[in-house]
Short mmCIF file of C-alpha atoms and ligand atoms in Angstrom, two decimals:
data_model
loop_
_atom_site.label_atom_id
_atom_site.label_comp_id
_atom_site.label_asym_id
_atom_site.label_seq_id
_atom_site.Cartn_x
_atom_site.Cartn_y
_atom_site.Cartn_z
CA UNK A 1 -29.40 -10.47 -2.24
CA UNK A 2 -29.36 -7.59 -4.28
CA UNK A 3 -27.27 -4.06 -4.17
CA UNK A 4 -30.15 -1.20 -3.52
CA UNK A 5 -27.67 1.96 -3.25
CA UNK A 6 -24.43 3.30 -3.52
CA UNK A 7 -23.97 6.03 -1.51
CA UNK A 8 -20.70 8.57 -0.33
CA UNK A 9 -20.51 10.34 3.23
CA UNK A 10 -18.74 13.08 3.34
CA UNK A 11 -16.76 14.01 6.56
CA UNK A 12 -14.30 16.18 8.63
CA UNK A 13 -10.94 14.69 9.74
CA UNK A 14 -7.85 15.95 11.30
CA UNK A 15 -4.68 15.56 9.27
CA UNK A 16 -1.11 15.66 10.37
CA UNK A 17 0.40 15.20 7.08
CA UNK A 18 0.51 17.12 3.69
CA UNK A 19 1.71 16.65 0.04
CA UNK A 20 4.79 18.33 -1.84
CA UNK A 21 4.44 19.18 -5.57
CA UNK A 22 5.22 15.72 -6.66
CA UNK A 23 2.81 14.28 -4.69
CA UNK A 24 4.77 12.33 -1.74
CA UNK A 25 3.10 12.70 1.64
CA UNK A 26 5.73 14.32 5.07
CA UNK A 27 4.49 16.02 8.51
CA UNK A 28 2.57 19.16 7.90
CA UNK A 29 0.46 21.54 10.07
CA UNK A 30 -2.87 19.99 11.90
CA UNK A 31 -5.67 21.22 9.96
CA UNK A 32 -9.02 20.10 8.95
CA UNK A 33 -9.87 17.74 5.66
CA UNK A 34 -12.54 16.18 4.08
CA UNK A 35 -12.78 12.11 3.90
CA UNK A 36 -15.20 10.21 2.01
CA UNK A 37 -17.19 7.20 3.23
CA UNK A 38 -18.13 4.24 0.41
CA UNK A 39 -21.22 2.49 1.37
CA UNK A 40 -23.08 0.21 -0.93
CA UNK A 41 -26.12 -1.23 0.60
CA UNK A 42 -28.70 -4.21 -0.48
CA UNK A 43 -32.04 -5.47 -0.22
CA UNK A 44 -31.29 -7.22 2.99
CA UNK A 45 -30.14 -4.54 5.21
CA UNK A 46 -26.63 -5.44 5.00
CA UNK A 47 -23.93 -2.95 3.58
CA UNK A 48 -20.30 -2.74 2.69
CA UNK A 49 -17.80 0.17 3.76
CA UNK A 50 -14.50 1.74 2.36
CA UNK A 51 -12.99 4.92 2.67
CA UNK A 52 -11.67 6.91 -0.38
CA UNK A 53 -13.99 7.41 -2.95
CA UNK A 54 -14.75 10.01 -5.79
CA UNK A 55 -18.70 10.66 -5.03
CA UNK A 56 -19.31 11.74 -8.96
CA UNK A 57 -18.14 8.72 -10.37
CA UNK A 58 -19.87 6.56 -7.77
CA UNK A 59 -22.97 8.65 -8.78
CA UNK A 60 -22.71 8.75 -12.81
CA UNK A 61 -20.79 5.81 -13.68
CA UNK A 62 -20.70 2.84 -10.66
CA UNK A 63 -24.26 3.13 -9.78
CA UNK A 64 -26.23 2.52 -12.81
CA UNK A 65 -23.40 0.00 -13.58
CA UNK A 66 -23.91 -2.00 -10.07
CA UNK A 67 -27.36 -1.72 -8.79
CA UNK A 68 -29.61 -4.28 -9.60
CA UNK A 69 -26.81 -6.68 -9.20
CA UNK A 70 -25.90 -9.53 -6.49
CA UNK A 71 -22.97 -8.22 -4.08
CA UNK A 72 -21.74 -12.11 -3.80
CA UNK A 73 -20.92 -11.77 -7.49
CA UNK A 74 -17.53 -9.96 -7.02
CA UNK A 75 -15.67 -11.51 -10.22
CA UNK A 76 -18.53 -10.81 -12.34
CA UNK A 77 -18.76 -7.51 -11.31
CA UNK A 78 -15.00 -6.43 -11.28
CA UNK A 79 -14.70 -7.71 -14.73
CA UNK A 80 -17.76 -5.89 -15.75
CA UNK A 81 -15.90 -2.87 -14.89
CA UNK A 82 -12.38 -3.77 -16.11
CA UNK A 83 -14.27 -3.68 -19.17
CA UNK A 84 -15.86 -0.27 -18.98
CA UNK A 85 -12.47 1.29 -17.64
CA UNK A 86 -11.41 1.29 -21.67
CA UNK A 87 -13.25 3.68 -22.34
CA UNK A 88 -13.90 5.84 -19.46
CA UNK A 89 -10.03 6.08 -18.37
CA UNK A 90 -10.55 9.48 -17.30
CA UNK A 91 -12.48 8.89 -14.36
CA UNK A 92 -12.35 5.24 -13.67
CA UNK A 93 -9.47 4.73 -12.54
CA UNK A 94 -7.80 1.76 -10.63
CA UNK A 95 -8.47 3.27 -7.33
CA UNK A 96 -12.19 3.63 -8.41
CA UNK A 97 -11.94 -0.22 -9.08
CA UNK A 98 -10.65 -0.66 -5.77
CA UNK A 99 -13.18 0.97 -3.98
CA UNK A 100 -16.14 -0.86 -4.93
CA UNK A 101 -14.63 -4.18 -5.18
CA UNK A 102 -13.13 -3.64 -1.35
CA UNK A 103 -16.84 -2.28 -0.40
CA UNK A 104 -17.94 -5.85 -1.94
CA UNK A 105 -15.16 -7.55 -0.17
CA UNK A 106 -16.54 -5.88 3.02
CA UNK A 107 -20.05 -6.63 2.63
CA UNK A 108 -19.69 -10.41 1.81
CA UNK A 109 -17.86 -10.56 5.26
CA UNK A 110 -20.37 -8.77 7.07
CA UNK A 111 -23.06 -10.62 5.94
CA UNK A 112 -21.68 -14.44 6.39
CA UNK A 113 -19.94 -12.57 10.10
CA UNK A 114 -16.92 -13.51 8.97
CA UNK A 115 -13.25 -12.03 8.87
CA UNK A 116 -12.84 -11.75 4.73
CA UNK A 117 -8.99 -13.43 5.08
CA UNK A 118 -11.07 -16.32 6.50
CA UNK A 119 -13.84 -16.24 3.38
CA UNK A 120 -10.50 -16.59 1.21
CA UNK A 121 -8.91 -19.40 3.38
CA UNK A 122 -7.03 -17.75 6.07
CA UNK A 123 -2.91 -18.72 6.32
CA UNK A 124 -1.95 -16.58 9.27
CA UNK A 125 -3.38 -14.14 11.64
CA UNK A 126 -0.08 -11.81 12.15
CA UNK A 127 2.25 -10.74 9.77
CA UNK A 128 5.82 -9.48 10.88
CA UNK A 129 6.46 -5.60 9.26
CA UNK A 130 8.57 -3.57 8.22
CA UNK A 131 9.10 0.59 8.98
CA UNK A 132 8.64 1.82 5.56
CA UNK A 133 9.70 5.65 5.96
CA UNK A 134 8.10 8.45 4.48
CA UNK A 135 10.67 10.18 1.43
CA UNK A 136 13.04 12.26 2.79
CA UNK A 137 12.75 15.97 3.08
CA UNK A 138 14.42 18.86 4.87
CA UNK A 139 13.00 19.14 8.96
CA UNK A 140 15.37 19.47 11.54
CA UNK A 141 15.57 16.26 12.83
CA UNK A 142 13.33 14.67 10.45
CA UNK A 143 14.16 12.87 7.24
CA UNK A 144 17.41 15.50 6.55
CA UNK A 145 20.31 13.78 7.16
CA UNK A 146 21.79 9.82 7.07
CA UNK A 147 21.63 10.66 10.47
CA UNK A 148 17.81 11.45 10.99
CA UNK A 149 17.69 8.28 9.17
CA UNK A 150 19.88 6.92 11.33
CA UNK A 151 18.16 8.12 14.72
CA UNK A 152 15.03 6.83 13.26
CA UNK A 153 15.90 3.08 12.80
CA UNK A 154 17.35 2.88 16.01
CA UNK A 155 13.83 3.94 17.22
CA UNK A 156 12.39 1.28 14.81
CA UNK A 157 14.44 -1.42 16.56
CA UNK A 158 13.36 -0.57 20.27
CA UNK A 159 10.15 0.07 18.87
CA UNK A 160 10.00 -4.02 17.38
CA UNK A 161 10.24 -3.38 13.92
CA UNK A 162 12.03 -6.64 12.43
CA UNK A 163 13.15 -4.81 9.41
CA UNK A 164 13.18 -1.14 7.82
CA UNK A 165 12.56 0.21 4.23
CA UNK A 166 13.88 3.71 3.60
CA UNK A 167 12.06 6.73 0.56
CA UNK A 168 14.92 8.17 0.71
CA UNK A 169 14.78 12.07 -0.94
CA UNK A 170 13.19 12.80 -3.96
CA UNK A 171 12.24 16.37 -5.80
CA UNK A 172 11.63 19.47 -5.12
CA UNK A 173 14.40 18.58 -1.65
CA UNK A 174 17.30 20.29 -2.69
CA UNK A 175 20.35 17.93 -3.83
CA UNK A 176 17.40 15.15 -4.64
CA UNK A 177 17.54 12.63 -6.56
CA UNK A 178 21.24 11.54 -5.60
CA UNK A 179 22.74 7.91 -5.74
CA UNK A 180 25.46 9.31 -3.21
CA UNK A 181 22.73 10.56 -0.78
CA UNK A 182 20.80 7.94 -1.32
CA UNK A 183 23.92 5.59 -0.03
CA UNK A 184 24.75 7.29 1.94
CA UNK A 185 21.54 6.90 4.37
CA UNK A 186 21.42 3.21 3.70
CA UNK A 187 25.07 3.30 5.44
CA UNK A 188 23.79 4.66 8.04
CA UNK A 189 20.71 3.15 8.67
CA UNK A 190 22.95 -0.44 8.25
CA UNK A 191 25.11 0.76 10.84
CA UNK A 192 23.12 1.18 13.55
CA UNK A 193 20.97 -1.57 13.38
CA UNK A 194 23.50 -4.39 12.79
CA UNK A 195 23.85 -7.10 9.68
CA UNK A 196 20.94 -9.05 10.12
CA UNK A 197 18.51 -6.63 10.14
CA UNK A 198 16.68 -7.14 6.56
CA UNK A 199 17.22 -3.15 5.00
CA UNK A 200 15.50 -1.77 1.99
CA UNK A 201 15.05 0.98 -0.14
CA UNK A 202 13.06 2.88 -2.04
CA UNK A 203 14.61 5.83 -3.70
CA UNK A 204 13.82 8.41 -6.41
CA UNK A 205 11.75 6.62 -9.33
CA UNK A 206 13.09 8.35 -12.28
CA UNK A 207 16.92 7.06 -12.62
CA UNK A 208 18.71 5.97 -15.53
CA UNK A 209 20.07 2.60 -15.63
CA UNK A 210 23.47 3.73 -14.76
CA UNK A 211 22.55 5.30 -11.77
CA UNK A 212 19.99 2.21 -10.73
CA UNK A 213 22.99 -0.08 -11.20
CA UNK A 214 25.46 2.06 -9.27
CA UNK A 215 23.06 2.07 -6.62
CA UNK A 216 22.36 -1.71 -6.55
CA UNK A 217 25.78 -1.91 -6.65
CA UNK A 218 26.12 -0.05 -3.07
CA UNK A 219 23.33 -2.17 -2.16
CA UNK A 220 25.04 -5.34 -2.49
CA UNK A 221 27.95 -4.34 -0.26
CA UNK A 222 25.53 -3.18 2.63
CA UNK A 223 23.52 -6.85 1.97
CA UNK A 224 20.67 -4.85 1.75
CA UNK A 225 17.41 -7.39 1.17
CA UNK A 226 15.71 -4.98 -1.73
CA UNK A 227 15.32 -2.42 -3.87
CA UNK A 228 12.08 -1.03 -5.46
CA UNK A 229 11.28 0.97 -8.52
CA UNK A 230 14.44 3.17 -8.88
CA UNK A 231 13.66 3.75 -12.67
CA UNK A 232 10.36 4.47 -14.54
CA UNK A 233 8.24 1.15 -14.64
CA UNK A 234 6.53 1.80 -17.97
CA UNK A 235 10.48 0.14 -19.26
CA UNK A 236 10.34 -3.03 -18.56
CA UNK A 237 13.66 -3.51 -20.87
CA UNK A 238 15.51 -1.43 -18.11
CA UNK A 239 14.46 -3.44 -15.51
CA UNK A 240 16.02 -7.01 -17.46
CA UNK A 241 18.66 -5.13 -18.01
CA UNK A 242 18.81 -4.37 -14.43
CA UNK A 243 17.98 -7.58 -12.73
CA UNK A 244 20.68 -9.12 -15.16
CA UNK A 245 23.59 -7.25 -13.55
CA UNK A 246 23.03 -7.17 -10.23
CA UNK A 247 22.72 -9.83 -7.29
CA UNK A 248 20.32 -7.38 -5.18
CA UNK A 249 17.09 -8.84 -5.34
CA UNK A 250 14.33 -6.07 -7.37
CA UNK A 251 10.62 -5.91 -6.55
CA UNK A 252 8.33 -4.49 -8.58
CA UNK A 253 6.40 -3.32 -10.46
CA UNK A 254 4.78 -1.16 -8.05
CA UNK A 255 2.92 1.91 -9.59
CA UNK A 256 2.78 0.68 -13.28
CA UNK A 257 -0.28 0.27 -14.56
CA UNK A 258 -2.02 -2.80 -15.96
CA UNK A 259 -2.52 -4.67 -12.91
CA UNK A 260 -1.93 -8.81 -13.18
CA UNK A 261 -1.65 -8.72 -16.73
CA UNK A 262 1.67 -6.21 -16.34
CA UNK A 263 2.97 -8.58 -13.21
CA UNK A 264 2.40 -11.55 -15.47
CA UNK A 265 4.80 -10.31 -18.12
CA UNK A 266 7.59 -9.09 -15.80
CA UNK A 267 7.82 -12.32 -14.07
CA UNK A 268 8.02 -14.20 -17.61
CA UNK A 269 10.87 -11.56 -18.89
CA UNK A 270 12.81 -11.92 -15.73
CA UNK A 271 12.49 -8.32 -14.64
CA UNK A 272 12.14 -9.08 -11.51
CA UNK A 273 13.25 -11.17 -8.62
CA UNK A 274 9.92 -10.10 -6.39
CA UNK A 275 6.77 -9.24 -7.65
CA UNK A 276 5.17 -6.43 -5.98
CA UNK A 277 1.44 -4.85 -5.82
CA UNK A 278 -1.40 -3.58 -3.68
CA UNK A 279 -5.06 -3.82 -3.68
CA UNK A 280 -4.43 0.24 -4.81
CA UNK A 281 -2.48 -0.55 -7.71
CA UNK A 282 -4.43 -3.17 -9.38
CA UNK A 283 -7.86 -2.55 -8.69
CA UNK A 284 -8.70 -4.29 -5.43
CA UNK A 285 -8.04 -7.64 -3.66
CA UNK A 286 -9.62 -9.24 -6.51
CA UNK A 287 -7.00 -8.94 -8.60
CA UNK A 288 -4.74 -8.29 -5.55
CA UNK A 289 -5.01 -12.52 -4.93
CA UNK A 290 -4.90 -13.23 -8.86
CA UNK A 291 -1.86 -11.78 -8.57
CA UNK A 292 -0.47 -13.58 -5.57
CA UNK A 293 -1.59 -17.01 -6.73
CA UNK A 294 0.14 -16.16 -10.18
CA UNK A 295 3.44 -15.24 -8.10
CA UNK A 296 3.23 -18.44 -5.87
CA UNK A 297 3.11 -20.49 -9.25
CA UNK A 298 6.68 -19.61 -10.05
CA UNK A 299 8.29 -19.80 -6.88
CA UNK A 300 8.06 -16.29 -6.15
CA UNK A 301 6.72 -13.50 -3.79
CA UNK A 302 4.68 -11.10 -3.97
CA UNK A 303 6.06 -7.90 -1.15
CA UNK A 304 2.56 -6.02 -0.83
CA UNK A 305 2.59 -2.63 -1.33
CA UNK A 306 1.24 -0.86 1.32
CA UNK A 307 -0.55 -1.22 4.43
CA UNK A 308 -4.36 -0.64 5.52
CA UNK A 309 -6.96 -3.20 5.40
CA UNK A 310 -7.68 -4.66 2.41
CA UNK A 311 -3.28 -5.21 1.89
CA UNK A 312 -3.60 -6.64 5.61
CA UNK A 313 -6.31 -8.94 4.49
CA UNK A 314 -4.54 -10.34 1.55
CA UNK A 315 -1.09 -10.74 3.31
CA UNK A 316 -3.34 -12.78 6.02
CA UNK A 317 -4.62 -15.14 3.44
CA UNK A 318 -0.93 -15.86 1.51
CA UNK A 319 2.29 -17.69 1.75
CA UNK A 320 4.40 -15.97 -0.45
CA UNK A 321 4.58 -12.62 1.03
CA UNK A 322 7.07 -11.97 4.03
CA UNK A 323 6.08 -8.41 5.52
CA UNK A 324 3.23 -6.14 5.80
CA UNK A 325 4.43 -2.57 5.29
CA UNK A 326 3.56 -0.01 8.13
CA UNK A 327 3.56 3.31 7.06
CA UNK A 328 4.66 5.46 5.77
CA UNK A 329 6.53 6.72 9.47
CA UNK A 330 7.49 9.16 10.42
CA UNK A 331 9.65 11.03 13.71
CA UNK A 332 7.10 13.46 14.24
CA UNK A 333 4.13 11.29 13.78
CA UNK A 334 2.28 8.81 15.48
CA UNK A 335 1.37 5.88 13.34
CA UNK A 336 -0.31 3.81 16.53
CA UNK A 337 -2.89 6.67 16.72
CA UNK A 338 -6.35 5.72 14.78
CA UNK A 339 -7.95 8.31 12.40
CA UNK A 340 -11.01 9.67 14.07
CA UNK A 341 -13.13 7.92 12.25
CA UNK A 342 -12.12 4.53 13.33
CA UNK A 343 -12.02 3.10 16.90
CA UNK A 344 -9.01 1.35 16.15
CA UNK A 345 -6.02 1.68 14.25
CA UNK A 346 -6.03 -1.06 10.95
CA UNK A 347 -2.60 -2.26 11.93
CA UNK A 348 -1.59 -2.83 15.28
CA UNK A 349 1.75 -3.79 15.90
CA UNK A 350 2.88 -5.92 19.18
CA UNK A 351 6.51 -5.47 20.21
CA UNK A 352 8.03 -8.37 18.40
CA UNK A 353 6.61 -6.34 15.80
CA UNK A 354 3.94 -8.53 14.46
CA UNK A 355 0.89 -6.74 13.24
CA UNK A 356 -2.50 -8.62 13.89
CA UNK A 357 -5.49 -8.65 12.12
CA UNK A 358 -8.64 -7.83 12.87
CA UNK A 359 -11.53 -10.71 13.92
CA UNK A 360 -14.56 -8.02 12.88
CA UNK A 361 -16.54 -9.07 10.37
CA UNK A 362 -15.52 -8.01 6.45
CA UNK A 363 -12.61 -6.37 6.37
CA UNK A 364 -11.98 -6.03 9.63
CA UNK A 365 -12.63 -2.01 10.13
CA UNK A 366 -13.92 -1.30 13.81
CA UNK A 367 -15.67 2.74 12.44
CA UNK A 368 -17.00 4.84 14.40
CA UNK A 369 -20.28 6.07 12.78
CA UNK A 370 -21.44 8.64 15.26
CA UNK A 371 -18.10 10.75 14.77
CA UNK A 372 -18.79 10.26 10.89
CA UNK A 373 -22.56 11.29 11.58
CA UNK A 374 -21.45 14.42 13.87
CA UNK A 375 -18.77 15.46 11.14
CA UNK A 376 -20.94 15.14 8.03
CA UNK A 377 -20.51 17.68 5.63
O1 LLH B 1 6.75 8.10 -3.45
C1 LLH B 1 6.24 7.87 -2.36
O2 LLH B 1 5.70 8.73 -1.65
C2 LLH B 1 6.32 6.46 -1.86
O3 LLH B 1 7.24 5.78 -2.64
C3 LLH B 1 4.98 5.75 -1.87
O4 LLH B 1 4.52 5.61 -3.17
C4 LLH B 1 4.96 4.44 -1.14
O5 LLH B 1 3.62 4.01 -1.11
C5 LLH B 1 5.77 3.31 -1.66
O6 LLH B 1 6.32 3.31 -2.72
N1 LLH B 1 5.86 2.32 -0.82
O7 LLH B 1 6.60 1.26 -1.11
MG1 MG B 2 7.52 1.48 -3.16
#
């Protein structure tokens, strides 16, 4: 088999959500977008899908680099482009990386007709999550309070969730980033939902190490189960230091570049207690299950970052990782609702709050091709 084309589809969606000037997604007016369709397709009618995609790089730099070549050959090809990332930082990014190799991923599946987690060597077919909470921000009886917080774990409860991470309030929110704030919603959220209920958080990613500490610190008195990145990644040092002083466990690195290689070195410097990554932040689940596998050989897990498909697949086909993330929630959104361009929703959560995977072919996504088709642009 050979790859003929790679092609992006440009299309309308409704979206419910919008970005502040950092970048971190909360409810926002319903309004029109534009998504973007991946599709690379081969000599034998058979084509992979994703969704997310920069149509100019596909074009200039993933096509020439890809066509020509066998889709089965996944490791050859992701390494071929690890290589050419070097030098063409600028637009390949990791995401880019991600794309094609999950649009590889997909394709493998739907030729052979089988569920990718079970091309790997499926472990499980549900995977218990966790509410992981969009930051906070300031909507009346949203994210505003330790109350809203509050109110909003209760729901997670009733709702099945078996544990709940909170972003707790970050800039431009007024008062943000404060360890007292920031405590002061994990209180809350502890209170209501009892001390067995695993708790994490998530807070403002640009601390110092005193304020990290002081927060792990509060942490360990509420027995919470985690915390992720509350200083920059790209110091490793600070997180030693970190890990060193407190008995709350730290996962990471999240967001810092240099996907397994990065992992690889944090785990040997003792930086952290749980490793951490998505097929997002390393480049796809090709280096997603490097990753994992590199985790399980010390003992340790690896919390995925994220939720969607490909993170869904991986968690599906592991041991060492103990709950899918479903978010980010919400109050004033629906998260069981699918995007329009899918018939069904990549995560669907029963009420002992297992989410199951899908038994479609690839990676599982049921799309809906004549909305993409009606919507082109
Ligand atoms: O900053 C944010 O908006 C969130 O932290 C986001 O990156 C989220 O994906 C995350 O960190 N989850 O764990
Ligand atoms: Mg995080």
């Amino acid at each position: 088999m050979k790859i003929t084309d790679v092609k992006t589809t440009h299309f309308t969606v409704i979206t419910r959500t919008e970005r502040d000037t950092d970048g971190h997604g909360h409810p926002g007016p319903e309004r029109e977008n534009t998504a973007t369709m991946l599709q690379i397709d081969t000599d034998e009618g058979v084509s992979g899908y994703w969704f997310g995609a920069n149509a100019s790089v596909m074009e200039t730099v993933i096509k020439p680099a890809i066509v020509g070549k066998d889709p089965f050959m996944r490791e050859e090809i992701w390494h071929d482009l690890n290589e050419r990332q070097r030098l063409n930082m600028g637009v390949m990014s990791d995401k880019v990386l991600c794309s094609v190799d999950l649009a590889l991923w997909d394709l493998a599946g739907r030729a052979l007709d089988i569920p990718c987690y079970k091309m790997i060597g499926g472990y499980r077919d549900k995977v218990p999550a966790y509410a992981s909470t969009m930051c906070g921000d300031d909507l009346e009886n949203g994210l505003a309070t330790p109350e809203d917080y509050a109110r909003f774990a209760e729901w997670a409860m009733k709702r099945g969730y078996p544990a709940f991470k909170l972003h707790t309030w970050q800039p431009p929110y007024e008062g943000a980033p404060s360890v007292k704030n920031d405590l002061g919603a994990c209180a809350a959220v502890r209170d209501v939902v009892g001390p067995d209920v695993p708790c994490m958080l998530d807070p403002y990613h640009y601390y110092d190490r005193e304020a990290a500490l002081a927060l792990a610190r509060g942490l360990e008195e509420l027995d919470y189960y985690w915390m992720e990145e509350p200083m920059d990644e790209h110091s490793m040092s600070s997180y030693i230091w970190l890990t060193e002083n407190t008995s709350l466990a730290i996962c990471g690195p999240e967001t810092c570049e240099g996907k397994m290689y990065v992992r690889a070195e944090w785990i040997k410097a003792g930086a952290c207690d749980i490793s951490r990554c998505g097929v997002g932040d390393v480049g796809g689940l090709t280096p997603l299950l490097k990753t994992i596998h590199l985790c399980e050989s010390y003992n340790m897990r690896c919390e995925i970052h994220g939720g969607g498909f490909g993170n869904l697949t991986a968690l599906c086909a592991m041991k060492n990782g103990e709950f899918y993330e479903r978010g980010l929630l919400h109050p004033f959104l629906d998260h069981d609702r699918p995007a329009e361009y899918l018939h069904e929703v990549a995560d669907p959560m029963d009420e002992q709050g297992f989410v199951h995977i899908s038994q479609l072919p690839g990676l599982g996504m049921n799309i809906n091709f004549d909305y993409i088709e009606k919507n082109k642009v």
